[in-house]
Coordinates of C-alpha atoms and ligand atoms in Angstrom, one line a residue:
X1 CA -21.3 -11.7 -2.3
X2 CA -22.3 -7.9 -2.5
X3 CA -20.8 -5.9 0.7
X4 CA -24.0 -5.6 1.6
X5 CA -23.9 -7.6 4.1
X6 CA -24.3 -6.5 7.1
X7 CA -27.6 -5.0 7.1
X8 CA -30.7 -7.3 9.0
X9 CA -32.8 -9.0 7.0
X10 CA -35.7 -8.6 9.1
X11 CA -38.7 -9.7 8.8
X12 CA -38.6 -12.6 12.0
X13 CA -38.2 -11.3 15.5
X14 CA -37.1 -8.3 16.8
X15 CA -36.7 -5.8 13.7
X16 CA -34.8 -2.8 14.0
X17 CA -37.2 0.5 14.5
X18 CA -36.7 3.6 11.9
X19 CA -38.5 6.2 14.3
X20 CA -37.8 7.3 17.8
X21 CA -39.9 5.2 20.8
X22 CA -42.8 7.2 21.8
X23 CA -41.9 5.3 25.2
X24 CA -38.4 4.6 25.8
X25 CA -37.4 0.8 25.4
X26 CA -36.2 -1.1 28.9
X27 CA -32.0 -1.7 28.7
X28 CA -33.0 -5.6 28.5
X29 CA -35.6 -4.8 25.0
X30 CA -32.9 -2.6 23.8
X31 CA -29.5 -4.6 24.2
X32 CA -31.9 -7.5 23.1
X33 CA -32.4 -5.3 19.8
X34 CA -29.3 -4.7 19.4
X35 CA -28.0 -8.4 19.5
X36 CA -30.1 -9.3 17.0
X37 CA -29.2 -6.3 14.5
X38 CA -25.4 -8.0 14.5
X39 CA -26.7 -11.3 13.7
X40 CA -25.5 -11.0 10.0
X41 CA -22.4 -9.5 11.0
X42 CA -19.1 -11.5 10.4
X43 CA -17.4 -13.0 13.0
X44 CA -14.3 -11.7 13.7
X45 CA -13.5 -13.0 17.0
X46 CA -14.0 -16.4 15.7
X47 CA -11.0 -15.9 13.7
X48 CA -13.1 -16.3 10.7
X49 CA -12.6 -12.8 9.0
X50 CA -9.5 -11.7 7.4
X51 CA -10.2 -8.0 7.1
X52 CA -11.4 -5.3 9.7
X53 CA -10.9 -6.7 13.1
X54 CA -7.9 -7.7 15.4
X55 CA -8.2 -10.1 18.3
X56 CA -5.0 -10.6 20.3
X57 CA -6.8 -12.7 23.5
X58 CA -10.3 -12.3 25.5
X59 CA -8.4 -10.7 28.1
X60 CA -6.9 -8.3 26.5
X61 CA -10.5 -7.2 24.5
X62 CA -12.1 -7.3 27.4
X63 CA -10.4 -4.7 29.0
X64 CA -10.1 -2.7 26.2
X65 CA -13.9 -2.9 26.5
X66 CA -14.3 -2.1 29.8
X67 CA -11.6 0.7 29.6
X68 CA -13.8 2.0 26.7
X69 CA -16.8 2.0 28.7
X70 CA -15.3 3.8 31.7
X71 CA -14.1 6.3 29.7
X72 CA -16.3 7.1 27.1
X73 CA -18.1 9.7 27.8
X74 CA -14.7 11.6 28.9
X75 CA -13.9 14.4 26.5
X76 CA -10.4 15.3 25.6
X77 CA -11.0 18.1 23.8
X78 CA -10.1 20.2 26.6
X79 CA -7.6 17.4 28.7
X80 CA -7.8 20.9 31.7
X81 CA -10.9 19.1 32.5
X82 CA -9.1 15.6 32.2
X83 CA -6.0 15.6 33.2
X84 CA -6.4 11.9 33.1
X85 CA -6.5 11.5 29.2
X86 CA -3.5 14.2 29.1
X87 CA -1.4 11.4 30.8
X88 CA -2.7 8.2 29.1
X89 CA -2.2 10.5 26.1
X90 CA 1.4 11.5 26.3
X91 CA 2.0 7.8 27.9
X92 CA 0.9 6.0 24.6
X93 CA 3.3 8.8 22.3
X94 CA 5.8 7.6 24.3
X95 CA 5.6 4.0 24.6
X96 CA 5.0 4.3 20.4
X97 CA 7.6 6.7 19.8
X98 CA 9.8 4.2 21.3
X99 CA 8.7 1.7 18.9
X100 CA 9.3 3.9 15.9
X101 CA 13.4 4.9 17.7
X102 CA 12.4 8.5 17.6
X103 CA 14.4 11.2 19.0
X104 CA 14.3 13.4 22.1
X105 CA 12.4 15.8 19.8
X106 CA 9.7 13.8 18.2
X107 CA 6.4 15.3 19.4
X108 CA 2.8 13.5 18.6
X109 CA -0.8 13.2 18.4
X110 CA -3.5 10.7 19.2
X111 CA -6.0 10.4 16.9
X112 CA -8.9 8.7 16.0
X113 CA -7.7 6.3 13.4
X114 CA -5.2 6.2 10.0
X115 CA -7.3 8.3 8.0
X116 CA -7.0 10.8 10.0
X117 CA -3.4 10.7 11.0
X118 CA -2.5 10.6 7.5
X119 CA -4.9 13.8 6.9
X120 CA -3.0 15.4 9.0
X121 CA 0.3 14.7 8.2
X122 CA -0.6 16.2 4.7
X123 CA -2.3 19.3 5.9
X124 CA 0.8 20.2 8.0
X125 CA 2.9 19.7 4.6
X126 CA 0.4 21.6 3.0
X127 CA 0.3 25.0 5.4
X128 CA 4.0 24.4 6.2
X129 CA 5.1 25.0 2.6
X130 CA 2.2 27.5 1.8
X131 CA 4.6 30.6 1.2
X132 CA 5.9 29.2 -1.8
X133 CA 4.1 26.3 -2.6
X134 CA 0.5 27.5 -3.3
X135 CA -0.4 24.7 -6.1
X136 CA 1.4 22.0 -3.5
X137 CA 1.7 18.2 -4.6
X138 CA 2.4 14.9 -3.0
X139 CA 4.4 12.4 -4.7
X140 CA 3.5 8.8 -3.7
X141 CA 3.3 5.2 -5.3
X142 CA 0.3 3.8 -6.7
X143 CA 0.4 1.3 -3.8
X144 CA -0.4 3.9 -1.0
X145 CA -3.4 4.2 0.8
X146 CA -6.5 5.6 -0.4
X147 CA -6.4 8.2 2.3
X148 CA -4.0 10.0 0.4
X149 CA -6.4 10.5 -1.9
X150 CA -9.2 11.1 0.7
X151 CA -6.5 13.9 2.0
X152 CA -5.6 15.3 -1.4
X153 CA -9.5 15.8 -2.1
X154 CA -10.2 17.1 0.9
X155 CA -7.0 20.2 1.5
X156 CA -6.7 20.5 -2.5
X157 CA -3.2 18.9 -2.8
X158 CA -2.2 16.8 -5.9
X159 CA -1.8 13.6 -5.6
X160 CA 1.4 12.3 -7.9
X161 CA 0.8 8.8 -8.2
X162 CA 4.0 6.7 -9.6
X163 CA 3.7 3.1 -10.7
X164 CA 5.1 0.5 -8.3
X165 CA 8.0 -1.9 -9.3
X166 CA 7.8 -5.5 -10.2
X167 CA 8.1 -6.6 -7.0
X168 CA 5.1 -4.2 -5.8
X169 CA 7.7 -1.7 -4.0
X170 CA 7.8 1.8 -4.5
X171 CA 9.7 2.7 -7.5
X172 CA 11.8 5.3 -6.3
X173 CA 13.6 6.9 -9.4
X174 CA 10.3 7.1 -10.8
X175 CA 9.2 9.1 -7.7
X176 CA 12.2 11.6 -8.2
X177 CA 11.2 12.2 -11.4
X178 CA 7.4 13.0 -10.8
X179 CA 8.4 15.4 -8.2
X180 CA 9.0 19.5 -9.6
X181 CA 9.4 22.8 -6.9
X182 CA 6.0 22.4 -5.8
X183 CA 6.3 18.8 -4.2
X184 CA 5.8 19.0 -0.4
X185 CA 6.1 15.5 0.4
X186 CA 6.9 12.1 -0.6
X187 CA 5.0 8.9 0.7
X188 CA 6.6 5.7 1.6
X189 CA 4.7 2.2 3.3
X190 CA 5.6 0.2 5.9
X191 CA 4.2 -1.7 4.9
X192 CA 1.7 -0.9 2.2
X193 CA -1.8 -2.5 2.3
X194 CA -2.3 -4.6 -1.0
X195 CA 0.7 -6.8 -1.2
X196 CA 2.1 -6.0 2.3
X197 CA 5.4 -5.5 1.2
X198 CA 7.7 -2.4 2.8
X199 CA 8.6 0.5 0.5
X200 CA 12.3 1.6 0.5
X201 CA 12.2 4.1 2.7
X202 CA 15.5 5.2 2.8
X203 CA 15.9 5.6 -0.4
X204 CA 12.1 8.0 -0.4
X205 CA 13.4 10.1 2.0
X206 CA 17.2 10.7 0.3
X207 CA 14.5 12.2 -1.8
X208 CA 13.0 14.3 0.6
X209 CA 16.1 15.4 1.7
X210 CA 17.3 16.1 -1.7
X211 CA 14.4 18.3 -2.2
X212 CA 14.0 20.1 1.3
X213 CA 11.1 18.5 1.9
X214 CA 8.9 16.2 3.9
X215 CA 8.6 12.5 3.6
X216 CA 6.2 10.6 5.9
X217 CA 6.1 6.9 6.5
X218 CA 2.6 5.2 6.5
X219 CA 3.1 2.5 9.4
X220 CA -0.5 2.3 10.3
X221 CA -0.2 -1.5 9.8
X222 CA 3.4 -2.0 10.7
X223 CA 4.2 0.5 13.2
X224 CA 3.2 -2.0 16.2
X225 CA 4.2 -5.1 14.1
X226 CA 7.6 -4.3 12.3
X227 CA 9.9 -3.7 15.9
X228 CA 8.5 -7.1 17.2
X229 CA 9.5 -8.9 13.7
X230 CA 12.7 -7.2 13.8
X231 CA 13.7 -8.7 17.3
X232 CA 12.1 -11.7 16.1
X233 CA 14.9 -11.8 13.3
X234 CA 13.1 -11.0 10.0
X235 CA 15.0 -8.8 8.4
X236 CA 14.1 -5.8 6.8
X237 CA 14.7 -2.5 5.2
X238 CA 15.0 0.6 8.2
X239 CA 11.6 1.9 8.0
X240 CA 11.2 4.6 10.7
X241 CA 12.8 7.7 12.3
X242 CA 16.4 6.0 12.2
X243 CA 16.2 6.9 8.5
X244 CA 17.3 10.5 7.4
X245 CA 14.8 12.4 6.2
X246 CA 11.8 10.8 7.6
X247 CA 9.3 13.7 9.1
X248 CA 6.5 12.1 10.1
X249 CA 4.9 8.1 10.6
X250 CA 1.7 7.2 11.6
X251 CA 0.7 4.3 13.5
X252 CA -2.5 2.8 14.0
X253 CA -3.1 1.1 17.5
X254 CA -6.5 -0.1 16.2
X255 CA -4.7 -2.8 14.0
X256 CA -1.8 -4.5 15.3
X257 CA -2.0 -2.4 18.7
X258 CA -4.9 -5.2 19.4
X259 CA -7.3 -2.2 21.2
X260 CA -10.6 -0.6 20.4
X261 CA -11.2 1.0 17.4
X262 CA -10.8 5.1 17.2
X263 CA -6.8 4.9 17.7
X264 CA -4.1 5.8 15.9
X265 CA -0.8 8.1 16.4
X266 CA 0.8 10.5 14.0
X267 CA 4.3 11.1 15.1
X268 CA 6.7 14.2 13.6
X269 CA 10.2 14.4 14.2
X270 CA 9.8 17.7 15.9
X271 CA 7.7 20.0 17.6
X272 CA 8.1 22.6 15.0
X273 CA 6.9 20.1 12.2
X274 CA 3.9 19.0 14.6
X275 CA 2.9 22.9 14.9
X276 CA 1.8 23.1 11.4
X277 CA -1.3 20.2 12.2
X278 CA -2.9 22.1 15.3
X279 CA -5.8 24.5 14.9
X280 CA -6.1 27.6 17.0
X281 CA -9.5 30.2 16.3
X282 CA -11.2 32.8 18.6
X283 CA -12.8 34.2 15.4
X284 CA -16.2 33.7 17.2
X285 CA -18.2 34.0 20.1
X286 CA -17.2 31.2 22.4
X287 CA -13.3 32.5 23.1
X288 CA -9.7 30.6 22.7
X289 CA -10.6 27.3 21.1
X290 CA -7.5 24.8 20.2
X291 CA -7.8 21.0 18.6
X292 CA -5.0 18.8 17.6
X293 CA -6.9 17.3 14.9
X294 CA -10.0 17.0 12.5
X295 CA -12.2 15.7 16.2
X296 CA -13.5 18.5 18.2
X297 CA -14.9 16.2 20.9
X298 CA -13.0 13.5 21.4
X299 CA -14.0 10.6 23.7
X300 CA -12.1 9.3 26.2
X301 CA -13.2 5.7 25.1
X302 CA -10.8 4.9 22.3
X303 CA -7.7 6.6 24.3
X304 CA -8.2 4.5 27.9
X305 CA -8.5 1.2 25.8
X306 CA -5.3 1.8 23.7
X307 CA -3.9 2.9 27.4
X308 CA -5.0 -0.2 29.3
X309 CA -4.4 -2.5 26.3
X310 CA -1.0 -1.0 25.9
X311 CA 0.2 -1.6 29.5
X312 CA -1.9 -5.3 30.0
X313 CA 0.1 -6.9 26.4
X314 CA 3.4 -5.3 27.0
X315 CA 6.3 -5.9 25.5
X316 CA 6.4 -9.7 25.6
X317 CA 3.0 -9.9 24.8
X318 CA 3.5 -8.4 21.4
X319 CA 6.7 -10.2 20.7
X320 CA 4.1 -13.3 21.4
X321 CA 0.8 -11.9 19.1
X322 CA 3.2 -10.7 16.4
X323 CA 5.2 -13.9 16.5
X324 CA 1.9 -16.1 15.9
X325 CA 0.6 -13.9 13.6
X326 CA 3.3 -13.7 11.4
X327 CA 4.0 -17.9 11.8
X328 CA 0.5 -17.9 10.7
X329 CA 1.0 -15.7 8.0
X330 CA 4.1 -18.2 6.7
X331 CA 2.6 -21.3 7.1
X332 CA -0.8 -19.5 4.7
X333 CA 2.1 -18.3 2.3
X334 CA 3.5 -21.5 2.1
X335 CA 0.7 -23.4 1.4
X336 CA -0.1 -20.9 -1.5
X337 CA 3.1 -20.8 -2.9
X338 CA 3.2 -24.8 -3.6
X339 CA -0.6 -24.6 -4.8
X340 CA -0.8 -24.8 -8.4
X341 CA -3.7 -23.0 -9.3
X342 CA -3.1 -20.2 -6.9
X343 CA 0.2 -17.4 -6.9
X344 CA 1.5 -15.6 -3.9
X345 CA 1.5 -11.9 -5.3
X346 CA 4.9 -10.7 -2.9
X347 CA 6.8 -12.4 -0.4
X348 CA 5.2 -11.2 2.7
X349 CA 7.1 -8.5 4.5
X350 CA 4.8 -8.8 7.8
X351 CA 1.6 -10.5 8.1
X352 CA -0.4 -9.4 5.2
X353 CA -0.9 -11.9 2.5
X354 CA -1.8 -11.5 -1.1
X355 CA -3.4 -14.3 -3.3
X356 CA -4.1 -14.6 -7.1
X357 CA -5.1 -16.7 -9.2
X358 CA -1.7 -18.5 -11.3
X359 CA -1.1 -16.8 -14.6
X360 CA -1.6 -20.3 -16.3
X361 CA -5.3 -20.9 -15.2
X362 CA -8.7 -19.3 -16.0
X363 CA -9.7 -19.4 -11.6
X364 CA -11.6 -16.5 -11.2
X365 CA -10.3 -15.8 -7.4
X366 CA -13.3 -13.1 -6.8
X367 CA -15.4 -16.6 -6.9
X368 CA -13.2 -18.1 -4.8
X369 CA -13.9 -15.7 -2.1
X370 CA -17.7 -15.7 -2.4
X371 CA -17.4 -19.6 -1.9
X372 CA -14.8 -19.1 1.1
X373 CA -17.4 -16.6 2.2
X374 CA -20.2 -19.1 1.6
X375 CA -18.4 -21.3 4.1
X376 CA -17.8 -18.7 6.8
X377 CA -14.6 -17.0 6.0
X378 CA -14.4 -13.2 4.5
X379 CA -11.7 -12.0 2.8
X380 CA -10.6 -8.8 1.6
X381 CA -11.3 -8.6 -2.4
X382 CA -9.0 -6.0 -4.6
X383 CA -7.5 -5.0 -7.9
X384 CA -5.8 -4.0 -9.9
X385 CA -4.7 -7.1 -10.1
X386 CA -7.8 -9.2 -9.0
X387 CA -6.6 -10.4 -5.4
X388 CA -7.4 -12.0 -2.2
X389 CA -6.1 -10.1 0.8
X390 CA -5.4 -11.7 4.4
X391 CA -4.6 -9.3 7.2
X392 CA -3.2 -12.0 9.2
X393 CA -3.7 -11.7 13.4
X394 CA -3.3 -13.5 16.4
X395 CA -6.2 -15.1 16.4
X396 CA -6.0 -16.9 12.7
X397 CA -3.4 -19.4 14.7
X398 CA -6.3 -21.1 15.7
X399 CA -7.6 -21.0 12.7
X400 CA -5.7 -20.8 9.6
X401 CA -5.7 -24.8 8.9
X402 CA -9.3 -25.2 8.8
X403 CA -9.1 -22.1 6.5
X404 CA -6.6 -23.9 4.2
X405 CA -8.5 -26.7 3.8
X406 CA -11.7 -24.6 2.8
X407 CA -9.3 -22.2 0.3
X408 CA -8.1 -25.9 -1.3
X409 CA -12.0 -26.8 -1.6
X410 CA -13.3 -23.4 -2.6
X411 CA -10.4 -23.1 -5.7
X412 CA -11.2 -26.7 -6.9
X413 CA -14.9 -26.4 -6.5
X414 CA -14.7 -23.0 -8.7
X415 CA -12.6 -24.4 -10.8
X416 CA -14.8 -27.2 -11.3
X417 CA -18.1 -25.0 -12.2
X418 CA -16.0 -21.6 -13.9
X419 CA -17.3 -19.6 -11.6
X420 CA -17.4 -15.9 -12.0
X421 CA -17.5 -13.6 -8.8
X422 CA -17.9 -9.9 -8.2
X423 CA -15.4 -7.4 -6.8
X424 CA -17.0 -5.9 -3.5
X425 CA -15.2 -2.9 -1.6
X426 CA -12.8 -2.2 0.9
X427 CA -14.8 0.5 2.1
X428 CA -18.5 1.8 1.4
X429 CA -20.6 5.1 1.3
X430 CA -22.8 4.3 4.2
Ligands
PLP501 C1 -5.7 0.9 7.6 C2 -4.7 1.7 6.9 C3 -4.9 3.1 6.7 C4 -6.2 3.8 7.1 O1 -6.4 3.7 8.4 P1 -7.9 3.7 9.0 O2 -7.7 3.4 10.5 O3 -8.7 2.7 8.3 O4 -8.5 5.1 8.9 C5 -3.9 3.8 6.1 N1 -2.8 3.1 5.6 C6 -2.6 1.8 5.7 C7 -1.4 1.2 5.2 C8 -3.6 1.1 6.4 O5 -3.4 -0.3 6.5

């Protein structure tokens, strides 16, 4: 299936209106509209989609609804005029710097998602360095998000992109050798997004170190996730500000934090690092204006939800939604590990799972996903190599059997006819 999905179909009842009301509609005609504009939408809080959307419990996405809607028309551009979003603000650095055992000196933002932490991680890099790095590069492993990219397009930094190891981990000699004098950071993921396994961090920063420079961690999945699994005993490579050389991590509370979407945190290990992301102007008419980030307006919305959501979870109620998640996410590994026709592409580090088809069979596993879509289920599609990809959640713990049973029928019922499928997108241009 084409990633096209979403859009109505039209035609029966209620279509969606391309032109403004010459009368406004009633709140009734228009919310009624609006239900059925999502009727091709996935379901995600069926625990049917493996991509996109997080569900911890209906309480907790309720408030983070309601918190969204008391707050969204609040504007924290200018927190003078809410002090309320200044305190839910520096409350939710704290509580995450906490997570990611930063020092006394760690200083933060909130912003409005992973893309744009990770923009601004680089852009600090970028205008730190600028006095004698003016053709500045980034040195990071093929496995890293495409917000790197997104960044390097966007602030005209290189992007140094080293092949991964075997085992899908960033290759870290390689790394050192694709950096030169004009290398202002090195990339490392906690863990990275297409097999879900953790780069060695320590051993990206040593490089960092080494080299003067900056090294940021990419924890927008794990930064939530990774403490609870450590408590929960999974062991792991050190991954955040414990490690030498580490400068900046960002965290995205719109995953694995379980709240509404707009939410992320980029975290520095100092004040003096975090100075180099702000923007100050009054080269214009309208006086002093300061932002933290790429937002001018910001609501209030995204940052009372991750607030409320924060504080109602807690701490055992992430040690409880990571431990289901990540049972969940053995139990699926399991079951693809002993399945003959089907290869686990990495051990999972967390609670991302990566599927392929075995080396030894023709399954096309693109076709698989269109028949597991078929059936309900939607599943992140990527490559290179062609690859199913679970971003496991709470709420699959309900679900995950029934979803074994239909990945079992959907291989052998491809298998049966050779299907061929197509490879779709992890993100699109509309
Ligand atoms: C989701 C993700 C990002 C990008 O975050 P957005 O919130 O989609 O902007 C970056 N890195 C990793 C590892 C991610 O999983």
């Amino acid at each position: 299936m084409k990633p096209s999905r979403n859009r109505n179909s039209g035609g029966d009842a209620l279509p969606s209106a391309p032109e403004l009301p010459a009368h406004g509609w009633s709140t009734d005609e228009t919310l009624a509209r609006l239900e059925a504009l999502r009727r091709d939408d996935v379901r995600w809080k069926d625990g049917r989609v493996f991509s996109l959307a997080y569900f911890a419990t209906p309480d907790a996405h309720d408030l983070a609804t309601e918190a969204y809607r008391r707050f969204s028309g609040e504007n924290a551009l200018n927190v003078d005029a809410f002090p309320s979003l200044r305190v839910m603000q520096s409350d939710v650095l704290a509580i995450v710097a906490r997570w990611l055992a930063a020092p006394a000196s760690a200083r933060g933002f909130f912003s409005s998602g992973g893309t744009e932490s990770i923009l601004m991680a680089l852009k600090a890099a970028r205008d730190q360095f600028r006095h004698d790095k003016t053709r500045p590069n980034v040195v990071l492993p093929a496995s890293a998000h495409a917000a790197f990219e997104k960044a390097g397009a966007y602030f005209g930094i290189e992007m140094r992109r080293v092949p991964v190891r075997d085992d899908w981990r960033a290759d870290a000699l390689a790394m050192r050798a694709a950096a030169d004098d004009q290398t202002v950071m090195f990339v490392a993921s906690a863990p990275q997004y297409p097999q879900g396994v953790v780069d060695p961090v320590a051993d990206i920063a040593a490089l960092a170190l080494e080299r003067g420079v900056n090294c940021h961690v990419d924890a927008c999945m794990g930064g939530v996730t990774l403490p609870y699994l450590e408590r929960l005993g999974v062991s792991l490579p050190s991954w955040n500000f414990v490690v030498d050389g580490v400068t900046s991590i960002s965290v995205d509370l719109h995953k694995f934090g379980y709240t509404a979407k707009g939410a992320s945190v980029i975290m520095y290990r100092t004040g003096e690092l975090r100075s180099h992301q702000a923007f100050v102007t009054d080269n214009w008419l309208g006086g002093f204006y300061g932002s933290s980030g790429v937002l001018g307006t910001k609501s209030g919305g995204p940052i009372a939800a991750a607030w409320a959501v924060l504080h109602h979870l807690g701490d055992d109620g992430y040690l409880r939604v990571t431990r289901e998640a990540r049972d969940t996410a053995m139990a699926i590994a399991a079951h693809v590990r002993a399945h003959p026709q089907l290869t686990l592409r990495a051990e999972p580090d967390a609670t991302l799972v990566c599927i392929g088809a075995a080396p030894d069979t023709t399954l096309d596993i693109f076709a698989v996903a269109d028949t597991l879509a078929a059936r309900g289920w939607y599943v992140d599609r990527q490559q290179p190599p062609p690859s199913i990809h679970l971003t496991v959640n709470a709420v699959h713990a309900d679900t995950y059997r029934e979803f074994l049973c239909d990945l079992d029928a959907a291989v052998a019922e491809v298998a049966a006819r050779a299907a061929k499928g197509e490879a779709g997108a992890y993100g699109t241009l509309e």
